[in-house]
mmCIF file of C-alpha atoms in Angstrom:
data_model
loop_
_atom_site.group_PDB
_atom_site.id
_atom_site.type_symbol
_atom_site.label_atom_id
_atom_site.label_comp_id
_atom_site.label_asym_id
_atom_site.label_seq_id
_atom_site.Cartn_x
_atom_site.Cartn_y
_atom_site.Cartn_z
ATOM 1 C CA UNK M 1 -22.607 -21.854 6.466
ATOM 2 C CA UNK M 2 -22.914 -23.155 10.066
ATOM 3 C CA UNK M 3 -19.254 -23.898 10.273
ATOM 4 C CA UNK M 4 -18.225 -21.116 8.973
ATOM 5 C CA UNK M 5 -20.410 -19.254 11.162
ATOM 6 C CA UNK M 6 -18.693 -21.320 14.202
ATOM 7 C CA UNK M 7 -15.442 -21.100 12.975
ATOM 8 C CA UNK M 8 -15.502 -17.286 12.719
ATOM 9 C CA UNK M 9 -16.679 -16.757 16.136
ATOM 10 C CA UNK M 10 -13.837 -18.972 17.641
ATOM 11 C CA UNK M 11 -11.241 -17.018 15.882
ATOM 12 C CA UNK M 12 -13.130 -13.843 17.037
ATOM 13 C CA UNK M 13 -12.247 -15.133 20.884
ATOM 14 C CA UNK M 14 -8.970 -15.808 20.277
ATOM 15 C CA UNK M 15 -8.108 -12.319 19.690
ATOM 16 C CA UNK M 16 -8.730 -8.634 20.483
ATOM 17 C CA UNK M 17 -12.262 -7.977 19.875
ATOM 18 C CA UNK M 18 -12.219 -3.740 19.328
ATOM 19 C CA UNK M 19 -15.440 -3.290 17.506
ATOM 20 C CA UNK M 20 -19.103 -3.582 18.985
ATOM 21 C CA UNK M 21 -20.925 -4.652 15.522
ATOM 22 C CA UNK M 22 -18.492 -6.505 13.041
ATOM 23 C CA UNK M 23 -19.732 -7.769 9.984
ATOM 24 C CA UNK M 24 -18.292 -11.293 8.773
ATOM 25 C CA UNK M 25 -20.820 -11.869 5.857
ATOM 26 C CA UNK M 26 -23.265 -9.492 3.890
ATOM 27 C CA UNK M 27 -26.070 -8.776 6.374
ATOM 28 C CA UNK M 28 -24.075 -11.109 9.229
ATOM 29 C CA UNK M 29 -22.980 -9.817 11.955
ATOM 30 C CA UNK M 30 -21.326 -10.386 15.388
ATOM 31 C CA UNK M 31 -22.517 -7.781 18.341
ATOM 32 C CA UNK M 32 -20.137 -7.734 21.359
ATOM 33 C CA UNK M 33 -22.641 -4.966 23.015
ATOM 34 C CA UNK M 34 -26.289 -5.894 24.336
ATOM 35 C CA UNK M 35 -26.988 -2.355 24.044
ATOM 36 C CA UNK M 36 -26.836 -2.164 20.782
ATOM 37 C CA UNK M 37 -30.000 -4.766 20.586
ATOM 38 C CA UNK M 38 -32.714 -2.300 20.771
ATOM 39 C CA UNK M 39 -31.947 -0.790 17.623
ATOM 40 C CA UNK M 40 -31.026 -4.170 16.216
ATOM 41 C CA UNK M 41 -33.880 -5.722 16.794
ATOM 42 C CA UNK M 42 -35.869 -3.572 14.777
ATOM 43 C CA UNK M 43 -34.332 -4.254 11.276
ATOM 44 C CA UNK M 44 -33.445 -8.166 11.519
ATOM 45 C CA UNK M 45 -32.999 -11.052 13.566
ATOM 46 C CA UNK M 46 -30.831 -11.739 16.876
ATOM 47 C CA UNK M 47 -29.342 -15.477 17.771
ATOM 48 C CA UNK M 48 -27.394 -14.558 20.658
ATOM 49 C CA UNK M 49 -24.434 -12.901 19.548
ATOM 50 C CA UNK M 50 -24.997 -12.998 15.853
ATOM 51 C CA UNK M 51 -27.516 -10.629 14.216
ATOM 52 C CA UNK M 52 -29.120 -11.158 10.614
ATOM 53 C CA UNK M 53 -29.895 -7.250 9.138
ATOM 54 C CA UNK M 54 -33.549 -8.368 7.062
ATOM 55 C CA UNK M 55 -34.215 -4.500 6.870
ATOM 56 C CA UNK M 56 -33.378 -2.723 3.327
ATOM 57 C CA UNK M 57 -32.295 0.264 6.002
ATOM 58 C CA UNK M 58 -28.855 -0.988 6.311
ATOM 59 C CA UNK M 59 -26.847 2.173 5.751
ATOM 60 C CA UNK M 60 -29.470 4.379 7.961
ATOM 61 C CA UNK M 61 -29.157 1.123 10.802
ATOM 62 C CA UNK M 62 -25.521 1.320 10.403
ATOM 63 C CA UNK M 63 -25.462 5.828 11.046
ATOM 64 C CA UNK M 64 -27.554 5.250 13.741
ATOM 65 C CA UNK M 65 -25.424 2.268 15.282
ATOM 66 C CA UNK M 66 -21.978 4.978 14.865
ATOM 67 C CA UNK M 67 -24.128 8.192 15.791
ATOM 68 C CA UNK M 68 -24.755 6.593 19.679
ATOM 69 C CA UNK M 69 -21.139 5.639 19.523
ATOM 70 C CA UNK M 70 -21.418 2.158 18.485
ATOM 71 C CA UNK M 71 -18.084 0.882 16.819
ATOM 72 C CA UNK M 72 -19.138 -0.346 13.720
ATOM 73 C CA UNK M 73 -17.006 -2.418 11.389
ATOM 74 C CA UNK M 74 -18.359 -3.788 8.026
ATOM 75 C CA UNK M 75 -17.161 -5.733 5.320
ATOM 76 C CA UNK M 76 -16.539 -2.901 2.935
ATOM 77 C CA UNK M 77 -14.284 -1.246 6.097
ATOM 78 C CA UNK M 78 -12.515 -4.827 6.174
ATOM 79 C CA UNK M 79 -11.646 -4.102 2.273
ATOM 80 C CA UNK M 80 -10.509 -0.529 2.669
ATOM 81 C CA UNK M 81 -7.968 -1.900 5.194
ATOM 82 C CA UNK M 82 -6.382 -4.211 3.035
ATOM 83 C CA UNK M 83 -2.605 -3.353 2.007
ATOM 84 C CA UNK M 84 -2.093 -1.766 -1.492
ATOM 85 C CA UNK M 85 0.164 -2.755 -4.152
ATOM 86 C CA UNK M 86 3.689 -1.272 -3.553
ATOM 87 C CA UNK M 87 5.468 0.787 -6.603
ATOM 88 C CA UNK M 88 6.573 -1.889 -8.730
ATOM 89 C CA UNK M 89 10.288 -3.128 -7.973
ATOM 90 C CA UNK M 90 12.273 -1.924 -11.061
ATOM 91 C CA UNK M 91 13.346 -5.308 -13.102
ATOM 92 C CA UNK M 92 17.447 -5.137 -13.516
ATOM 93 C CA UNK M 93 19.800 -8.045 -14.668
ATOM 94 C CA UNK M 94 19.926 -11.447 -14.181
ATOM 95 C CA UNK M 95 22.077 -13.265 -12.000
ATOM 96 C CA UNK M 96 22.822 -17.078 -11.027
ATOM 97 C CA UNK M 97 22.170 -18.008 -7.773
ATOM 98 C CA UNK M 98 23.679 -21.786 -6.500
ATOM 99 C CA UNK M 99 20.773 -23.723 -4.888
ATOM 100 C CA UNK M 100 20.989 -25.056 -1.266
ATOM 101 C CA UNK M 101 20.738 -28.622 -0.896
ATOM 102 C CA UNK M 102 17.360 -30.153 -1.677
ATOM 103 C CA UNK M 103 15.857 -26.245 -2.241
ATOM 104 C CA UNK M 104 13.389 -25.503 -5.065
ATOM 105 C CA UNK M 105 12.624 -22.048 -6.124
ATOM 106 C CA UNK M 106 9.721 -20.378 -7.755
ATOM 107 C CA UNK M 107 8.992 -17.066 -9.241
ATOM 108 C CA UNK M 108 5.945 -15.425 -8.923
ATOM 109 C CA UNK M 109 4.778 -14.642 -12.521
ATOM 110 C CA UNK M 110 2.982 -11.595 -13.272
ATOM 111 C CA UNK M 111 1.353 -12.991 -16.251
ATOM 112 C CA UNK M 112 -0.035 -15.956 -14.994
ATOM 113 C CA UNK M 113 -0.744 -14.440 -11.635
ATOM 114 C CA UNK M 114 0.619 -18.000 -9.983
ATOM 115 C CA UNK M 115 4.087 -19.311 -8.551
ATOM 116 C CA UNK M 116 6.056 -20.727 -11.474
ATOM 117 C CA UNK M 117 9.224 -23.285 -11.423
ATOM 118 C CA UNK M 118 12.664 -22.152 -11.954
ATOM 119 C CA UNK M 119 14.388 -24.181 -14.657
ATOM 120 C CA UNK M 120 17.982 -25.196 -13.166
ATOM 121 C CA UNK M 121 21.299 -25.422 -14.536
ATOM 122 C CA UNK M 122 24.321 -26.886 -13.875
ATOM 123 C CA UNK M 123 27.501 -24.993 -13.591
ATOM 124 C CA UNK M 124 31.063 -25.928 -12.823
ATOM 125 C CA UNK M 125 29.190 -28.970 -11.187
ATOM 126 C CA UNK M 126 26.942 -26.643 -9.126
ATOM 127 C CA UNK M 127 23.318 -26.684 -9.457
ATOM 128 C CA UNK M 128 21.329 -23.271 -9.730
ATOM 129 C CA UNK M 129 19.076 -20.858 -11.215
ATOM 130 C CA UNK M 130 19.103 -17.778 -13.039
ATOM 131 C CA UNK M 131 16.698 -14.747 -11.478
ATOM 132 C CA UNK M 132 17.009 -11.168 -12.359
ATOM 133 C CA UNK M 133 16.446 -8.137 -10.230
ATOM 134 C CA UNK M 134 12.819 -7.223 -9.176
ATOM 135 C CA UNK M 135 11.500 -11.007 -9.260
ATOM 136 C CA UNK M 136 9.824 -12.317 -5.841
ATOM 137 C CA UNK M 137 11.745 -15.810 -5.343
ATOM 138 C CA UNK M 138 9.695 -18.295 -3.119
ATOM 139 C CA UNK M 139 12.033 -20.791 -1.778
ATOM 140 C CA UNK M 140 11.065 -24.233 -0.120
ATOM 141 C CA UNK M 141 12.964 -27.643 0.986
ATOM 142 C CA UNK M 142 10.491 -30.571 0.272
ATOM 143 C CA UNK M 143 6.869 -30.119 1.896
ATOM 144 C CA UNK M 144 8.421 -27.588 4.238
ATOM 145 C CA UNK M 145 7.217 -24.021 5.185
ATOM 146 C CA UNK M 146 8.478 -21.350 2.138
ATOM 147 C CA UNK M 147 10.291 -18.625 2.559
ATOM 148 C CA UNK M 148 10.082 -15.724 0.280
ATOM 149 C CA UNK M 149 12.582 -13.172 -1.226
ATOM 150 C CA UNK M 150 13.123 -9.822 -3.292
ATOM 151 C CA UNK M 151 16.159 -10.142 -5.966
ATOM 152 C CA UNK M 152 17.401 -6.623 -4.793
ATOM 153 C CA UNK M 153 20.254 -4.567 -6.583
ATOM 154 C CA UNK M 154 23.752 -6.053 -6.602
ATOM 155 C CA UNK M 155 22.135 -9.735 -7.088
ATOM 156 C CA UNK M 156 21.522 -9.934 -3.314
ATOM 157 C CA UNK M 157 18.359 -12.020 -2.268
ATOM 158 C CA UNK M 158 16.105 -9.577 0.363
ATOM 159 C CA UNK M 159 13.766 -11.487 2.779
ATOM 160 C CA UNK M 160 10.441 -10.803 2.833
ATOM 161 C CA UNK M 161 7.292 -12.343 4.166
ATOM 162 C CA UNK M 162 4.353 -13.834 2.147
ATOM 163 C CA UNK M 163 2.398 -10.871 1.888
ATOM 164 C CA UNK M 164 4.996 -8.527 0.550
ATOM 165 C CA UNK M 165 5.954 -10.905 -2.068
ATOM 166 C CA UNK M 166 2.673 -11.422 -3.811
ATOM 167 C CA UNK M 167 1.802 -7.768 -3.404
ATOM 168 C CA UNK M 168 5.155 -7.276 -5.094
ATOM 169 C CA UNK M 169 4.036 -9.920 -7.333
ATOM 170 C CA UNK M 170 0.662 -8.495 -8.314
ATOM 171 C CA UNK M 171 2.606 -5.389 -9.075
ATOM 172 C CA UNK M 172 4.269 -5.977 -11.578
ATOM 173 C CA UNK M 173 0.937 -7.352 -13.533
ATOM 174 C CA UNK M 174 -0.306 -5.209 -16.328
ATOM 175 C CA UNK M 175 -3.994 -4.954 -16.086
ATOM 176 C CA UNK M 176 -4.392 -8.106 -14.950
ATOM 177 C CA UNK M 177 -7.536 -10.114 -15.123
ATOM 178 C CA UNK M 178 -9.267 -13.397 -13.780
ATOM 179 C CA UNK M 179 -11.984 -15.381 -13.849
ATOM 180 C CA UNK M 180 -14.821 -17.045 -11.540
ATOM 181 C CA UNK M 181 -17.132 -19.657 -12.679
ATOM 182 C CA UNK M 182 -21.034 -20.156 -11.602
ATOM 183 C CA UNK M 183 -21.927 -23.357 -9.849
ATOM 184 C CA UNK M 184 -25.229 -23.375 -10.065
ATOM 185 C CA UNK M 185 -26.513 -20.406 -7.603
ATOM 186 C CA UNK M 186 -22.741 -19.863 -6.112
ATOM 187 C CA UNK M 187 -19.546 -19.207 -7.415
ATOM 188 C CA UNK M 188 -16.119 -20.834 -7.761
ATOM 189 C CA UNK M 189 -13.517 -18.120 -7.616
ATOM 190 C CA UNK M 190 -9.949 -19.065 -9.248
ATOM 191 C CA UNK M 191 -7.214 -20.927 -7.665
ATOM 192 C CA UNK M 192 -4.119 -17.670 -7.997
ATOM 193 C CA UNK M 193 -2.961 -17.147 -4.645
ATOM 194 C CA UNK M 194 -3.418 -14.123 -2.736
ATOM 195 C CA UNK M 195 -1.779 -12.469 -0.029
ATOM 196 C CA UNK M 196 -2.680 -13.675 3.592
ATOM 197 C CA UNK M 197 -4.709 -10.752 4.340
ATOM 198 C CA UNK M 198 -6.853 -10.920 1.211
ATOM 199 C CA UNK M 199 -7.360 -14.696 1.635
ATOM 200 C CA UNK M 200 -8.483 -14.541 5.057
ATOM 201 C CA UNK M 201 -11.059 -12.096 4.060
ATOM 202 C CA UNK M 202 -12.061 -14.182 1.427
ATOM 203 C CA UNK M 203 -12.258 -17.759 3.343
ATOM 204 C CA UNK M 204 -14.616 -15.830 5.617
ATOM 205 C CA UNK M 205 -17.006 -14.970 2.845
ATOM 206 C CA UNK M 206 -16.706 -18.363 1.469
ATOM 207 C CA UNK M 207 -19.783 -20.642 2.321
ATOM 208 C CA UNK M 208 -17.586 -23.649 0.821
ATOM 209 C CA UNK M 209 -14.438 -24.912 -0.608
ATOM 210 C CA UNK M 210 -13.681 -27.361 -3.964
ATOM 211 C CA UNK M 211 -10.192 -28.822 -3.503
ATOM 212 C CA UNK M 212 -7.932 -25.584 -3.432
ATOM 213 C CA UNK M 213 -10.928 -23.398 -4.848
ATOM 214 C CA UNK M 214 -13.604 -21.329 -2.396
ATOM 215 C CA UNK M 215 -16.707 -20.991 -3.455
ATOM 216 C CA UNK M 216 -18.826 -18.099 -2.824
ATOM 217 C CA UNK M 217 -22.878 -17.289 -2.324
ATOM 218 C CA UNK M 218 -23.866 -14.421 -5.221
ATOM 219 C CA UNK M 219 -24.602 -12.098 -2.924
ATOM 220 C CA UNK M 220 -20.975 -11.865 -1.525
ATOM 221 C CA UNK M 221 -20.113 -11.338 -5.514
ATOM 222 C CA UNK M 222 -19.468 -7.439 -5.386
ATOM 223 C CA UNK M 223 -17.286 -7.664 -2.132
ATOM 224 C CA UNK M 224 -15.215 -10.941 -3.935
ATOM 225 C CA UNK M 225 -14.394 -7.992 -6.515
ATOM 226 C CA UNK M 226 -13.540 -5.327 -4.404
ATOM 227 C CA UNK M 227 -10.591 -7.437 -2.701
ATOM 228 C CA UNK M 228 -9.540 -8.412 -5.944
ATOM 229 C CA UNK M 229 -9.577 -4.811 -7.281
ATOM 230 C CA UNK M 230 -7.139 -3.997 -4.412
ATOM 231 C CA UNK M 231 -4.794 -5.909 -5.819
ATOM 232 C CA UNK M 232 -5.199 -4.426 -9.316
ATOM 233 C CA UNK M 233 -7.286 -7.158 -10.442
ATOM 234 C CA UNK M 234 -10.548 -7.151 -12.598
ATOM 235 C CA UNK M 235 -12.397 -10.688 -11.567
ATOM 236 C CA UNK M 236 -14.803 -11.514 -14.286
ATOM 237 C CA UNK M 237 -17.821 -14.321 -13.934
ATOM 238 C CA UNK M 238 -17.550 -16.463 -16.945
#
């Protein structure tokens, strides 16, 4: 939690800082104005910059905080920021598509919420790979960055950037679902991947990580499932 804690403040200096009290973890808090530690003070703990709420007042500490014209940002603000899922993108015909040298392409599959191989095939020599309209195509030469695409109308490939294709993605699930594991008093969320935004929010809830996997503290449980829900998601805890 320490790191975390020290990583979140570093990133908070390396970029605009527009809100007075921001909340990074339930009941944690960064305060960029000393005047708001009179009132703080009274309901938890202050280490510097970072305040602890240990008061069960929390929403009447956080109506006070906005009512003296504090700028208040907590985690459940963070979620209602998040982008929502686009209409989905109509699915159309297929089409082959020749691959450039040493290029592999993926399609996001709405089923198994997760980036999926393209099988290849050979024609007149050529290799390629068959998508059809409305798929999200991520494209990548060897361990190199990806770069993501829409199969638009007329068979044409549409750039895009990570986060519109696996919002695009998670569109076209039908009532999707996933689901967590306990480990022992925290939780190991699954390994789908998520759009930047949602990620971000998540690694800075996470108090730890198991090879591709974060892992969460309980208490962090009902947020984990609001950021899923914005992507149409129902996360379960087996």
């Amino acid at each position: 939690m320490k790191a975390n804690k020290s990583a979140f403040v570093r990133s908070m200096k390396s970029r605009e800082k527009p809100y007075d009290i921001d909340e990074f973890a339930p009941g944690r808090f960064v305060v960029r104005d000393s005047r708001a530690n009179t009132l703080l003070k009274r309901e938890g703990d202050l280490e510097g910059r970072l305040f602890t709420l240990r008061s069960w007042r929390r929403e009447g500490l956080l109506a006070r905080l906005r009512k003296r014209g504090f700028r208040v940002r907590t985690l459940e603000d963070r979620i209602r920021a998040l982008p929502s899922l686009p209409p989905p993108f109509p699915m159309g015909d297929a089409s082959w598509h020749p691959l450039p040298h040493a290029e592999r392409w993926s399609v996001f599959d709405p089923q198994r919420l997760d980036w999926v191989p393209l099988p290849e095939e050979m024609r007149d020599g050529v290799v390629g790979c068959v998508v059809r309209q409305g798929q999200v195509i991520r494209r990548r030469q060897g361990r190199g960055v990806p770069r993501y695409a829409l199969v638009a109308a007329g068979a044409t490939l549409r750039t895009i950037d990570e986060t519109e294709a696996l919002l695009r993605g998670y569109a076209q699930a039908m009532t999707p679902n996933l689901t967590a594991q306990r480990d022992g008093d925290r939780i190991l969320l699954p390994a789908q991947p998520l759009p930047p935004p949602h990620r971000s929010l998540l690694r800075s809830l996470a108090v730890d990580t198991i090879g591709d996997r974060l892992v969460i503290a309980a208490n962090a449980w009902p947020l984990v499932q609001a950021i899923y829900a914005r992507l149409g998601v129902h996360l379960a805890l087996a």
